[in-house]
PDB file of C-alpha atoms in Angstrom:
ATOM      1  CA  MET A   1     -32.890 -59.637 -75.327  1.00 50.00           C
ATOM      2  CA  ASN A   2     -30.290 -63.205 -76.504  1.00 58.00           C
ATOM      3  CA  GLN A   3     -32.624 -65.702 -74.781  1.00 70.00           C
ATOM      4  CA  GLN A   4     -31.104 -69.538 -74.213  1.00 66.00           C
ATOM      5  CA  SER A   5     -32.917 -72.050 -73.333  1.00 68.00           C
ATOM      6  CA  GLY A   6     -32.038 -73.046 -69.948  1.00 70.00           C
ATOM      7  CA  ASN A   7     -30.696 -76.541 -68.846  1.00 84.00           C
ATOM      8  CA  ILE A   8     -32.465 -79.269 -67.041  1.00 86.00           C
ATOM      9  CA  VAL A   9     -31.543 -77.728 -63.515  1.00 84.00           C
ATOM     10  CA  THR A  10     -32.360 -74.356 -64.808  1.00 86.00           C
ATOM     11  CA  GLN A  11     -36.096 -75.920 -65.641  1.00 87.00           C
ATOM     12  CA  PHE A  12     -36.142 -77.949 -62.635  1.00 88.00           C
ATOM     13  CA  PHE A  13     -35.741 -74.661 -60.322  1.00 87.00           C
ATOM     14  CA  ALA A  14     -38.157 -72.915 -62.699  1.00 88.00           C
ATOM     15  CA  TRP A  15     -41.237 -75.539 -61.879  1.00 90.00           C
ATOM     16  CA  LEU A  16     -40.360 -75.610 -58.461  1.00 90.00           C
ATOM     17  CA  ALA A  17     -40.469 -71.841 -57.991  1.00 91.00           C
ATOM     18  CA  THR A  18     -43.265 -71.813 -59.986  1.00 92.00           C
ATOM     19  CA  ILE A  19     -45.097 -74.317 -58.064  1.00 91.00           C
ATOM     20  CA  ALA A  20     -44.234 -73.150 -55.117  1.00 91.00           C
ATOM     21  CA  ALA A  21     -45.522 -69.364 -55.973  1.00 92.00           C
ATOM     22  CA  ALA A  22     -48.825 -71.095 -57.146  1.00 93.00           C
ATOM     23  CA  LEU A  23     -49.461 -72.411 -53.736  1.00 90.00           C
ATOM     24  CA  GLY A  24     -48.406 -69.156 -52.477  1.00 92.00           C
ATOM     25  CA  TRP A  25     -45.236 -70.588 -50.386  1.00 90.00           C
ATOM     26  CA  THR A  26     -41.951 -69.624 -50.410  1.00 91.00           C
ATOM     27  CA  THR A  27     -39.514 -71.857 -52.753  1.00 88.00           C
ATOM     28  CA  GLN A  28     -37.511 -72.601 -49.590  1.00 90.00           C
ATOM     29  CA  ASP A  29     -41.254 -73.744 -47.795  1.00 92.00           C
ATOM     30  CA  PHE A  30     -41.891 -76.109 -50.917  1.00 90.00           C
ATOM     31  CA  VAL A  31     -38.540 -77.507 -50.488  1.00 91.00           C
ATOM     32  CA  TYR A  32     -38.516 -78.549 -46.982  1.00 94.00           C
ATOM     33  CA  PHE A  33     -42.068 -79.589 -47.523  1.00 93.00           C
ATOM     34  CA  ILE A  34     -40.617 -81.752 -50.461  1.00 93.00           C
ATOM     35  CA  PHE A  35     -38.108 -83.240 -48.217  1.00 96.00           C
ATOM     36  CA  GLY A  36     -39.764 -83.665 -45.114  1.00 97.00           C
ATOM     37  CA  ALA A  37     -42.556 -85.595 -47.394  1.00 97.00           C
ATOM     38  CA  ILE A  38     -39.726 -87.985 -48.256  1.00 98.00           C
ATOM     39  CA  GLY A  39     -38.617 -88.249 -45.069  1.00 97.00           C
ATOM     40  CA  VAL A  40     -41.923 -89.948 -43.784  1.00 98.00           C
ATOM     41  CA  VAL A  41     -41.813 -92.101 -46.602  1.00 98.00           C
ATOM     42  CA  ILE A  42     -38.343 -93.205 -45.842  1.00 98.00           C
ATOM     43  CA  SER A  43     -39.711 -93.683 -42.642  1.00 98.00           C
ATOM     44  CA  LEU A  44     -42.994 -95.507 -43.155  1.00 98.00           C
ATOM     45  CA  LEU A  45     -40.891 -98.223 -45.604  1.00 97.00           C
ATOM     46  CA  SER A  46     -38.766 -98.750 -42.915  1.00 97.00           C
ATOM     47  CA  PHE A  47     -41.165 -99.815 -40.730  1.00 97.00           C
ATOM     48  CA  VAL A  48     -43.170-101.780 -42.943  1.00 97.00           C
ATOM     49  CA  LEU A  49     -40.339-103.732 -44.178  1.00 97.00           C
ATOM     50  CA  GLY A  50     -39.189-103.740 -40.359  1.00 97.00           C
ATOM     51  CA  ARG A  51     -42.359-105.916 -39.818  1.00 97.00           C
ATOM     52  CA  ILE A  52     -42.109-108.094 -42.933  1.00 97.00           C
ATOM     53  CA  ASP A  53     -38.350-109.001 -42.058  1.00 96.00           C
ATOM     54  CA  ALA A  54     -39.796-109.651 -38.494  1.00 96.00           C
ATOM     55  CA  ARG A  55     -42.559-111.704 -39.473  1.00 96.00           C
ATOM     56  CA  TYR A  56     -40.213-113.727 -41.881  1.00 95.00           C
ATOM     57  CA  LYS A  57     -37.618-114.515 -38.699  1.00 94.00           C
ATOM     58  CA  LYS A  58     -40.936-115.865 -36.510  1.00 95.00           C
ATOM     59  CA  ARG A  59     -41.623-117.943 -39.271  1.00 94.00           C
ATOM     60  CA  GLU A  60     -38.025-119.762 -39.425  1.00 91.00           C
ATOM     61  CA  GLU A  61     -38.394-119.551 -35.842  1.00 90.00           C
ATOM     62  CA  THR A  62     -41.828-121.790 -35.627  1.00 92.00           C
ATOM     63  CA  LYS A  63     -39.803-124.321 -38.294  1.00 90.00           C
ATOM     64  CA  ARG A  64     -36.769-124.763 -36.365  1.00 84.00           C
ATOM     65  CA  THR A  65     -38.675-125.108 -33.038  1.00 85.00           C
ATOM     66  CA  LYS A  66     -40.927-127.632 -34.677  1.00 89.00           C
ATOM     67  CA  ILE A  67     -37.683-129.582 -36.235  1.00 82.00           C
ATOM     68  CA  ILE A  68     -36.416-129.521 -32.977  1.00 79.00           C
ATOM     69  CA  GLU A  69     -39.414-130.537 -31.106  1.00 83.00           C
ATOM     70  CA  ASP A  70     -39.666-133.419 -33.523  1.00 83.00           C
ATOM     71  CA  MET A  71     -36.028-134.761 -33.100  1.00 78.00           C
ATOM     72  CA  ALA A  72     -36.765-134.213 -29.438  1.00 77.00           C
ATOM     73  CA  ASN A  73     -40.089-136.593 -29.824  1.00 79.00           C
ATOM     74  CA  GLU A  74     -37.786-139.214 -31.465  1.00 78.00           C
ATOM     75  CA  ALA A  75     -34.988-138.880 -29.146  1.00 74.00           C
ATOM     76  CA  ARG A  76     -37.351-140.434 -26.315  1.00 75.00           C
ATOM     77  CA  LYS A  77     -38.116-143.671 -28.354  1.00 77.00           C
ATOM     78  CA  VAL A  78     -34.404-144.462 -28.257  1.00 72.00           C
ATOM     79  CA  PRO A  79     -33.460-146.787 -25.489  1.00 74.00           C
ATOM     80  CA  LEU A  80     -31.746-145.151 -22.287  1.00 71.00           C
ATOM     81  CA  LYS A  81     -27.991-146.847 -23.699  1.00 72.00           C
ATOM     82  CA  GLU A  82     -28.153-145.007 -27.250  1.00 70.00           C
ATOM     83  CA  ARG A  83     -29.782-141.728 -26.035  1.00 69.00           C
ATOM     84  CA  HIS A  84     -26.520-139.756 -25.466  1.00 74.00           C
ATOM     85  CA  SER A  85     -25.677-139.789 -28.787  1.00 72.00           C
ATOM     86  CA  ALA A  86     -29.614-138.673 -29.920  1.00 69.00           C
ATOM     87  CA  ILE A  87     -29.163-135.767 -27.262  1.00 73.00           C
ATOM     88  CA  LYS A  88     -25.990-135.426 -28.661  1.00 75.00           C
ATOM     89  CA  VAL A  89     -27.167-134.585 -32.552  1.00 73.00           C
ATOM     90  CA  LEU A  90     -30.069-132.413 -30.883  1.00 73.00           C
ATOM     91  CA  SER A  91     -27.860-130.030 -29.367  1.00 74.00           C
ATOM     92  CA  ASP A  92     -25.340-130.019 -32.434  1.00 76.00           C
ATOM     93  CA  ALA A  93     -28.397-128.873 -34.522  1.00 74.00           C
ATOM     94  CA  ALA A  94     -29.497-126.358 -31.732  1.00 73.00           C
ATOM     95  CA  ALA A  95     -26.157-124.723 -32.449  1.00 74.00           C
ATOM     96  CA  LYS A  96     -26.081-124.497 -35.885  1.00 75.00           C
ATOM     97  CA  ALA A  97     -29.336-123.126 -35.297  1.00 69.00           C
ATOM     98  CA  ASP A  98     -27.950-120.184 -33.248  1.00 66.00           C
ATOM     99  CA  SER A  99     -24.864-119.535 -35.641  1.00 64.00           C
TER     100      SER A  99
END
């Protein structure tokens, strides 16, 4: 018999079948298990990264709110005749923050 060395794909499936047989599973069950585990990992990563993103957004909103509150406090100190321009600056800043 003329044996040839298998390529990497053949070796991969040979190991896959060997591991599945050692576990007492069919190869199909083992592949389903692997893809299920990959799905769980993707879901967990998505959840964790979503929480990190939400925390970052909350920090940014807190900073933005503090800045606007400071600007509003400064606008209260402006005389009434000039207050219109101070309020205009606040509304422009809020519009830029929303976009």
